[in-house]
Amino acid sequence: LESLAELVGADIRIADTDQMRCPYGWQLKIHAVRSTHFTDILFLDADNVPAVDPTFLFDSPEYHNHGAMFWSDLDNGTWTADWQNYVTPRVWDLVGKSGRERERRYETGQFVIDKPKCWRALEIVQHFADYSDYWGGFNGLMRHAGRTVWHGDPHDFHVGFAMMNQSAWHQSKVDWHSAGYFRHAAPDGSVIFQHCCRAKH
């Protein structure tokens, strides 16, 4: 890994998972964000393919005005159950945000974050990841409503940012292609990311 990283000028970060109760899978996203020396971060899942060079997002007013950019998960039951796709009033009650309505959660195959500006929210997200056996469920096991508070890291980021009142630009437009991938749009509406959740080929 070190020899490959050297070829592209990358640094390797080893996640300290001693305190994590589920040290694998999506719980490691927040470790990647917090351990990098970069302050402006574009995170992409390994199965996420940019349709265009996405680095212009760092210069966008949406990023500078908010400090974070997220994209929506599905807005219906096409793929997963309602409790997985939405942050529900039950969840808001549990984290001290009673009164908030149901919100479509973030789809975290991609996000852009100003780490210093969002640091307090990222600390909360880290807690959710470290204790994901309670909050977000285990990877690779059957997950049913009621076994955990929510489903995976999209809730971690959405709820963590809301708890700290951290502003974030949120692209509500989402297009799920029947072949098995998201087509996410830039602020101007053009396709920027293709997250191949199912269409790994």
PDB file of C-alpha atoms in Angstrom:
ATOM      1  CA  LEU A   1       0.000   0.000   0.000  1.00  0.00           C
ATOM      2  CA  GLU A   2       2.804   2.416   0.857  1.00  0.00           C
ATOM      3  CA  SER A   3       4.543   1.825  -2.493  1.00  0.00           C
ATOM      4  CA  LEU A   4       1.305   2.427  -4.384  1.00  0.00           C
ATOM      5  CA  ALA A   5       0.578   5.579  -2.388  1.00  0.00           C
ATOM      6  CA  GLU A   6       4.027   6.913  -3.195  1.00  0.00           C
ATOM      7  CA  LEU A   7       3.305   6.595  -6.922  1.00  0.00           C
ATOM      8  CA  VAL A   8       0.417   9.066  -6.688  1.00  0.00           C
ATOM      9  CA  GLY A   9       1.769  11.264  -3.881  1.00  0.00           C
ATOM     10  CA  ALA A  10      -0.805  10.092  -1.351  1.00  0.00           C
ATOM     11  CA  ASP A  11      -0.445   9.881   2.422  1.00  0.00           C
ATOM     12  CA  ILE A  12      -1.663   6.845   4.333  1.00  0.00           C
ATOM     13  CA  ARG A  13      -3.624   7.259   7.536  1.00  0.00           C
ATOM     14  CA  ILE A  14      -4.244   4.315   9.861  1.00  0.00           C
ATOM     15  CA  ALA A  15      -7.504   4.575  11.771  1.00  0.00           C
ATOM     16  CA  ASP A  16      -7.282   4.109  15.527  1.00  0.00           C
ATOM     17  CA  THR A  17     -10.190   1.740  16.021  1.00  0.00           C
ATOM     18  CA  ASP A  18      -9.483   0.760  19.624  1.00  0.00           C
ATOM     19  CA  GLN A  19     -12.517   2.644  20.903  1.00  0.00           C
ATOM     20  CA  MET A  20     -14.807   1.606  18.052  1.00  0.00           C
ATOM     21  CA  ARG A  21     -17.337  -1.119  18.744  1.00  0.00           C
ATOM     22  CA  CYS A  22     -17.814  -1.732  14.974  1.00  0.00           C
ATOM     23  CA  PRO A  23     -14.356  -1.073  13.482  1.00  0.00           C
ATOM     24  CA  TYR A  24     -15.143  -1.698   9.835  1.00  0.00           C
ATOM     25  CA  GLY A  25     -17.180  -0.442   6.882  1.00  0.00           C
ATOM     26  CA  TRP A  26     -18.992   2.856   6.838  1.00  0.00           C
ATOM     27  CA  GLN A  27     -17.919   3.718  10.390  1.00  0.00           C
ATOM     28  CA  LEU A  28     -14.453   4.506   9.005  1.00  0.00           C
ATOM     29  CA  LYS A  29     -15.608   7.451   6.839  1.00  0.00           C
ATOM     30  CA  ILE A  30     -15.411   9.921   9.696  1.00  0.00           C
ATOM     31  CA  HIS A  31     -11.935   8.640  10.602  1.00  0.00           C
ATOM     32  CA  ALA A  32     -10.785   9.440   7.072  1.00  0.00           C
ATOM     33  CA  VAL A  33     -12.195  12.957   7.287  1.00  0.00           C
ATOM     34  CA  ARG A  34     -10.775  13.730  10.726  1.00  0.00           C
ATOM     35  CA  SER A  35      -7.312  12.239  10.166  1.00  0.00           C
ATOM     36  CA  THR A  36      -6.434  13.891   6.862  1.00  0.00           C
ATOM     37  CA  HIS A  37      -4.190  16.977   6.873  1.00  0.00           C
ATOM     38  CA  PHE A  38      -6.502  18.626   4.326  1.00  0.00           C
ATOM     39  CA  THR A  39      -8.875  21.264   5.639  1.00  0.00           C
ATOM     40  CA  ASP A  40     -11.127  21.372   2.548  1.00  0.00           C
ATOM     41  CA  ILE A  41     -12.315  17.834   1.891  1.00  0.00           C
ATOM     42  CA  LEU A  42     -14.112  16.130  -0.951  1.00  0.00           C
ATOM     43  CA  PHE A  43     -15.056  12.642   0.221  1.00  0.00           C
ATOM     44  CA  LEU A  44     -15.984   9.976  -2.335  1.00  0.00           C
ATOM     45  CA  ASP A  45     -16.999   6.382  -1.743  1.00  0.00           C
ATOM     46  CA  ALA A  46     -14.923   3.862  -3.683  1.00  0.00           C
ATOM     47  CA  ASP A  47     -17.937   3.153  -5.922  1.00  0.00           C
ATOM     48  CA  ASN A  48     -18.522   6.827  -6.713  1.00  0.00           C
ATOM     49  CA  VAL A  49     -17.511   8.093 -10.165  1.00  0.00           C
ATOM     50  CA  PRO A  50     -17.363  11.856 -10.815  1.00  0.00           C
ATOM     51  CA  ALA A  51     -19.042  12.739 -14.109  1.00  0.00           C
ATOM     52  CA  VAL A  52     -16.947  15.932 -14.330  1.00  0.00           C
ATOM     53  CA  ASP A  53     -14.007  17.399 -12.425  1.00  0.00           C
ATOM     54  CA  PRO A  54     -15.718  18.219  -9.098  1.00  0.00           C
ATOM     55  CA  THR A  55     -13.043  20.477  -7.618  1.00  0.00           C
ATOM     56  CA  PHE A  56     -14.955  23.615  -8.646  1.00  0.00           C
ATOM     57  CA  LEU A  57     -17.202  22.906  -5.659  1.00  0.00           C
ATOM     58  CA  PHE A  58     -14.489  24.293  -3.368  1.00  0.00           C
ATOM     59  CA  ASP A  59     -14.929  27.695  -5.045  1.00  0.00           C
ATOM     60  CA  SER A  60     -18.724  27.628  -5.100  1.00  0.00           C
ATOM     61  CA  PRO A  61     -20.776  30.113  -3.056  1.00  0.00           C
ATOM     62  CA  GLU A  62     -22.759  27.189  -1.654  1.00  0.00           C
ATOM     63  CA  TYR A  63     -19.603  25.818  -0.068  1.00  0.00           C
ATOM     64  CA  HIS A  64     -18.266  29.159   1.168  1.00  0.00           C
ATOM     65  CA  ASN A  65     -21.618  30.205   2.605  1.00  0.00           C
ATOM     66  CA  HIS A  66     -22.228  26.981   4.531  1.00  0.00           C
ATOM     67  CA  GLY A  67     -18.974  25.074   5.015  1.00  0.00           C
ATOM     68  CA  ALA A  68     -20.453  21.751   3.939  1.00  0.00           C
ATOM     69  CA  MET A  69     -22.288  20.250   0.975  1.00  0.00           C
ATOM     70  CA  PHE A  70     -24.466  17.138   1.072  1.00  0.00           C
ATOM     71  CA  TRP A  71     -26.727  15.348  -1.384  1.00  0.00           C
ATOM     72  CA  SER A  72     -30.095  13.714  -0.666  1.00  0.00           C
ATOM     73  CA  ASP A  73     -30.929  10.086  -0.295  1.00  0.00           C
ATOM     74  CA  LEU A  74     -34.006   8.692  -2.056  1.00  0.00           C
ATOM     75  CA  ASP A  75     -37.311  10.378  -1.311  1.00  0.00           C
ATOM     76  CA  ASN A  76     -39.493   7.275  -1.467  1.00  0.00           C
ATOM     77  CA  GLY A  77     -39.453   3.549  -0.768  1.00  0.00           C
ATOM     78  CA  THR A  78     -37.898   2.600  -4.089  1.00  0.00           C
ATOM     79  CA  TRP A  79     -34.834   1.104  -2.461  1.00  0.00           C
ATOM     80  CA  THR A  80     -35.158   0.966   1.310  1.00  0.00           C
ATOM     81  CA  ALA A  81     -37.756   1.444   3.994  1.00  0.00           C
ATOM     82  CA  ASP A  82     -38.956   4.811   5.227  1.00  0.00           C
ATOM     83  CA  TRP A  83     -37.033   4.525   8.533  1.00  0.00           C
ATOM     84  CA  GLN A  84     -33.805   4.118   6.549  1.00  0.00           C
ATOM     85  CA  ASN A  85     -34.283   6.997   4.100  1.00  0.00           C
ATOM     86  CA  TYR A  86     -35.522   9.628   6.547  1.00  0.00           C
ATOM     87  CA  VAL A  87     -34.567  11.188   9.847  1.00  0.00           C
ATOM     88  CA  THR A  88     -37.823  10.720  11.707  1.00  0.00           C
ATOM     89  CA  PRO A  89     -39.381  12.667  14.605  1.00  0.00           C
ATOM     90  CA  ARG A  90     -38.526   9.693  16.852  1.00  0.00           C
ATOM     91  CA  VAL A  91     -34.840  10.202  16.076  1.00  0.00           C
ATOM     92  CA  TRP A  92     -35.044  13.962  16.651  1.00  0.00           C
ATOM     93  CA  ASP A  93     -36.649  13.304  20.032  1.00  0.00           C
ATOM     94  CA  LEU A  94     -33.824  10.959  21.052  1.00  0.00           C
ATOM     95  CA  VAL A  95     -31.112  13.528  20.288  1.00  0.00           C
ATOM     96  CA  GLY A  96     -32.830  16.512  21.888  1.00  0.00           C
ATOM     97  CA  LYS A  97     -34.219  18.079  18.716  1.00  0.00           C
ATOM     98  CA  SER A  98     -37.909  17.539  19.428  1.00  0.00           C
ATOM     99  CA  GLY A  99     -40.311  19.315  17.131  1.00  0.00           C
ATOM    100  CA  ARG A 100     -38.381  18.770  13.895  1.00  0.00           C
ATOM    101  CA  GLU A 101     -40.318  17.178  11.081  1.00  0.00           C
ATOM    102  CA  ARG A 102     -39.293  14.118   9.099  1.00  0.00           C
ATOM    103  CA  GLU A 103     -36.338  14.989   6.840  1.00  0.00           C
ATOM    104  CA  ARG A 104     -34.834  13.111   3.933  1.00  0.00           C
ATOM    105  CA  ARG A 105     -31.388  12.088   5.106  1.00  0.00           C
ATOM    106  CA  TYR A 106     -28.066  12.779   3.424  1.00  0.00           C
ATOM    107  CA  GLU A 107     -26.636  10.231   0.974  1.00  0.00           C
ATOM    108  CA  THR A 108     -22.990  10.141   1.993  1.00  0.00           C
ATOM    109  CA  GLY A 109     -21.384   8.549  -1.042  1.00  0.00           C
ATOM    110  CA  GLN A 110     -20.016  12.049  -1.533  1.00  0.00           C
ATOM    111  CA  PHE A 111     -19.766  15.219   0.527  1.00  0.00           C
ATOM    112  CA  VAL A 112     -17.673  18.377   0.733  1.00  0.00           C
ATOM    113  CA  ILE A 113     -16.598  19.702   4.135  1.00  0.00           C
ATOM    114  CA  ASP A 114     -14.605  22.623   5.526  1.00  0.00           C
ATOM    115  CA  LYS A 115     -13.112  20.697   8.423  1.00  0.00           C
ATOM    116  CA  PRO A 116     -12.240  23.608  10.754  1.00  0.00           C
ATOM    117  CA  LYS A 117     -15.656  25.207  10.276  1.00  0.00           C
ATOM    118  CA  CYS A 118     -17.485  21.922  10.882  1.00  0.00           C
ATOM    119  CA  TRP A 119     -15.254  20.480  13.597  1.00  0.00           C
ATOM    120  CA  ARG A 120     -17.847  20.377  16.390  1.00  0.00           C
ATOM    121  CA  ALA A 121     -20.343  18.545  14.173  1.00  0.00           C
ATOM    122  CA  LEU A 122     -17.642  16.091  13.100  1.00  0.00           C
ATOM    123  CA  GLU A 123     -16.972  15.286  16.759  1.00  0.00           C
ATOM    124  CA  ILE A 124     -20.615  14.229  17.149  1.00  0.00           C
ATOM    125  CA  VAL A 125     -20.438  12.164  13.953  1.00  0.00           C
ATOM    126  CA  GLN A 126     -17.356  10.438  15.390  1.00  0.00           C
ATOM    127  CA  HIS A 127     -19.322   9.465  18.491  1.00  0.00           C
ATOM    128  CA  PHE A 128     -22.088   7.949  16.366  1.00  0.00           C
ATOM    129  CA  ALA A 129     -19.506   5.938  14.398  1.00  0.00           C
ATOM    130  CA  ASP A 130     -17.685   4.721  17.500  1.00  0.00           C
ATOM    131  CA  TYR A 131     -20.970   3.503  18.972  1.00  0.00           C
ATOM    132  CA  SER A 132     -22.625   2.406  15.760  1.00  0.00           C
ATOM    133  CA  ASP A 133     -23.708  -0.892  17.278  1.00  0.00           C
ATOM    134  CA  TYR A 134     -26.304   1.246  19.071  1.00  0.00           C
ATOM    135  CA  TRP A 135     -26.884   4.146  16.687  1.00  0.00           C
ATOM    136  CA  GLY A 136     -26.468   2.895  13.153  1.00  0.00           C
ATOM    137  CA  GLY A 137     -26.316  -0.882  12.941  1.00  0.00           C
ATOM    138  CA  PHE A 138     -23.699  -3.396  11.880  1.00  0.00           C
ATOM    139  CA  ASN A 139     -22.451  -3.780   8.314  1.00  0.00           C
ATOM    140  CA  GLY A 140     -23.250  -7.058   6.587  1.00  0.00           C
ATOM    141  CA  LEU A 141     -26.014  -8.111   8.996  1.00  0.00           C
ATOM    142  CA  MET A 142     -29.769  -7.944   8.642  1.00  0.00           C
ATOM    143  CA  ARG A 143     -31.051  -4.590   9.887  1.00  0.00           C
ATOM    144  CA  HIS A 144     -34.677  -4.126  10.894  1.00  0.00           C
ATOM    145  CA  ALA A 145     -36.564  -1.151  12.271  1.00  0.00           C
ATOM    146  CA  GLY A 146     -36.158  -1.085  15.999  1.00  0.00           C
ATOM    147  CA  ARG A 147     -32.843  -2.937  16.228  1.00  0.00           C
ATOM    148  CA  THR A 148     -30.906   0.315  16.032  1.00  0.00           C
ATOM    149  CA  VAL A 149     -31.840   3.989  16.173  1.00  0.00           C
ATOM    150  CA  TRP A 150     -31.096   4.501  12.470  1.00  0.00           C
ATOM    151  CA  HIS A 151     -29.425   3.037   9.403  1.00  0.00           C
ATOM    152  CA  GLY A 152     -25.772   3.801   8.731  1.00  0.00           C
ATOM    153  CA  ASP A 153     -23.561   6.845   8.332  1.00  0.00           C
ATOM    154  CA  PRO A 154     -25.997   9.031   6.313  1.00  0.00           C
ATOM    155  CA  HIS A 155     -27.929   9.510   9.548  1.00  0.00           C
ATOM    156  CA  ASP A 156     -24.664  10.051  11.467  1.00  0.00           C
ATOM    157  CA  PHE A 157     -23.766  13.103   9.401  1.00  0.00           C
ATOM    158  CA  HIS A 158     -27.286  14.490   9.036  1.00  0.00           C
ATOM    159  CA  VAL A 159     -28.079  14.264  12.746  1.00  0.00           C
ATOM    160  CA  GLY A 160     -24.610  15.329  13.905  1.00  0.00           C
ATOM    161  CA  PHE A 161     -24.705  18.514  11.839  1.00  0.00           C
ATOM    162  CA  ALA A 162     -28.238  19.306  13.010  1.00  0.00           C
ATOM    163  CA  MET A 163     -27.338  18.795  16.675  1.00  0.00           C
ATOM    164  CA  MET A 164     -24.531  21.352  16.404  1.00  0.00           C
ATOM    165  CA  ASN A 165     -26.656  23.731  14.297  1.00  0.00           C
ATOM    166  CA  GLN A 166     -23.963  23.472  11.646  1.00  0.00           C
ATOM    167  CA  SER A 167     -25.065  24.944   8.342  1.00  0.00           C
ATOM    168  CA  ALA A 168     -24.855  22.748   5.234  1.00  0.00           C
ATOM    169  CA  TRP A 169     -25.941  23.155   1.630  1.00  0.00           C
ATOM    170  CA  HIS A 170     -28.276  20.291   0.764  1.00  0.00           C
ATOM    171  CA  GLN A 171     -29.030  19.288  -2.816  1.00  0.00           C
ATOM    172  CA  SER A 172     -32.574  17.935  -2.662  1.00  0.00           C
ATOM    173  CA  LYS A 173     -32.599  16.815  -6.289  1.00  0.00           C
ATOM    174  CA  VAL A 174     -31.763  13.117  -6.591  1.00  0.00           C
ATOM    175  CA  ASP A 175     -32.080  10.748  -9.522  1.00  0.00           C
ATOM    176  CA  TRP A 176     -31.954   6.989  -8.989  1.00  0.00           C
ATOM    177  CA  HIS A 177     -31.176   5.135 -12.216  1.00  0.00           C
ATOM    178  CA  SER A 178     -32.824   1.742 -12.626  1.00  0.00           C
ATOM    179  CA  ALA A 179     -29.416   0.230 -13.485  1.00  0.00           C
ATOM    180  CA  GLY A 180     -28.450   0.739  -9.844  1.00  0.00           C
ATOM    181  CA  TYR A 181     -26.790   4.094  -9.265  1.00  0.00           C
ATOM    182  CA  PHE A 182     -27.482   7.639  -8.112  1.00  0.00           C
ATOM    183  CA  ARG A 183     -26.978  10.576 -10.448  1.00  0.00           C
ATOM    184  CA  HIS A 184     -26.314  13.517  -8.157  1.00  0.00           C
ATOM    185  CA  ALA A 185     -26.486  17.093  -9.376  1.00  0.00           C
ATOM    186  CA  ALA A 186     -24.230  20.098  -8.851  1.00  0.00           C
ATOM    187  CA  PRO A 187     -25.810  23.360  -7.658  1.00  0.00           C
ATOM    188  CA  ASP A 188     -26.589  24.276 -11.288  1.00  0.00           C
ATOM    189  CA  GLY A 189     -28.500  21.023 -11.794  1.00  0.00           C
ATOM    190  CA  SER A 190     -25.958  19.238 -14.000  1.00  0.00           C
ATOM    191  CA  VAL A 191     -24.858  15.691 -13.151  1.00  0.00           C
ATOM    192  CA  ILE A 192     -21.639  15.688 -11.145  1.00  0.00           C
ATOM    193  CA  PHE A 193     -21.490  12.325  -9.298  1.00  0.00           C
ATOM    194  CA  GLN A 194     -22.590   8.794 -10.179  1.00  0.00           C
ATOM    195  CA  HIS A 195     -22.690   6.707  -7.029  1.00  0.00           C
ATOM    196  CA  CYS A 196     -22.862   3.060  -8.101  1.00  0.00           C
ATOM    197  CA  CYS A 197     -24.511   1.629  -4.998  1.00  0.00           C
ATOM    198  CA  ARG A 198     -25.671  -1.467  -6.838  1.00  0.00           C
ATOM    199  CA  ALA A 199     -24.216  -1.227 -10.330  1.00  0.00           C
ATOM    200  CA  LYS A 200     -20.653  -2.136  -9.321  1.00  0.00           C
ATOM    201  CA  HIS A 201     -19.861  -3.229 -12.866  1.00  0.00           C
TER     202      HIS A 201
END
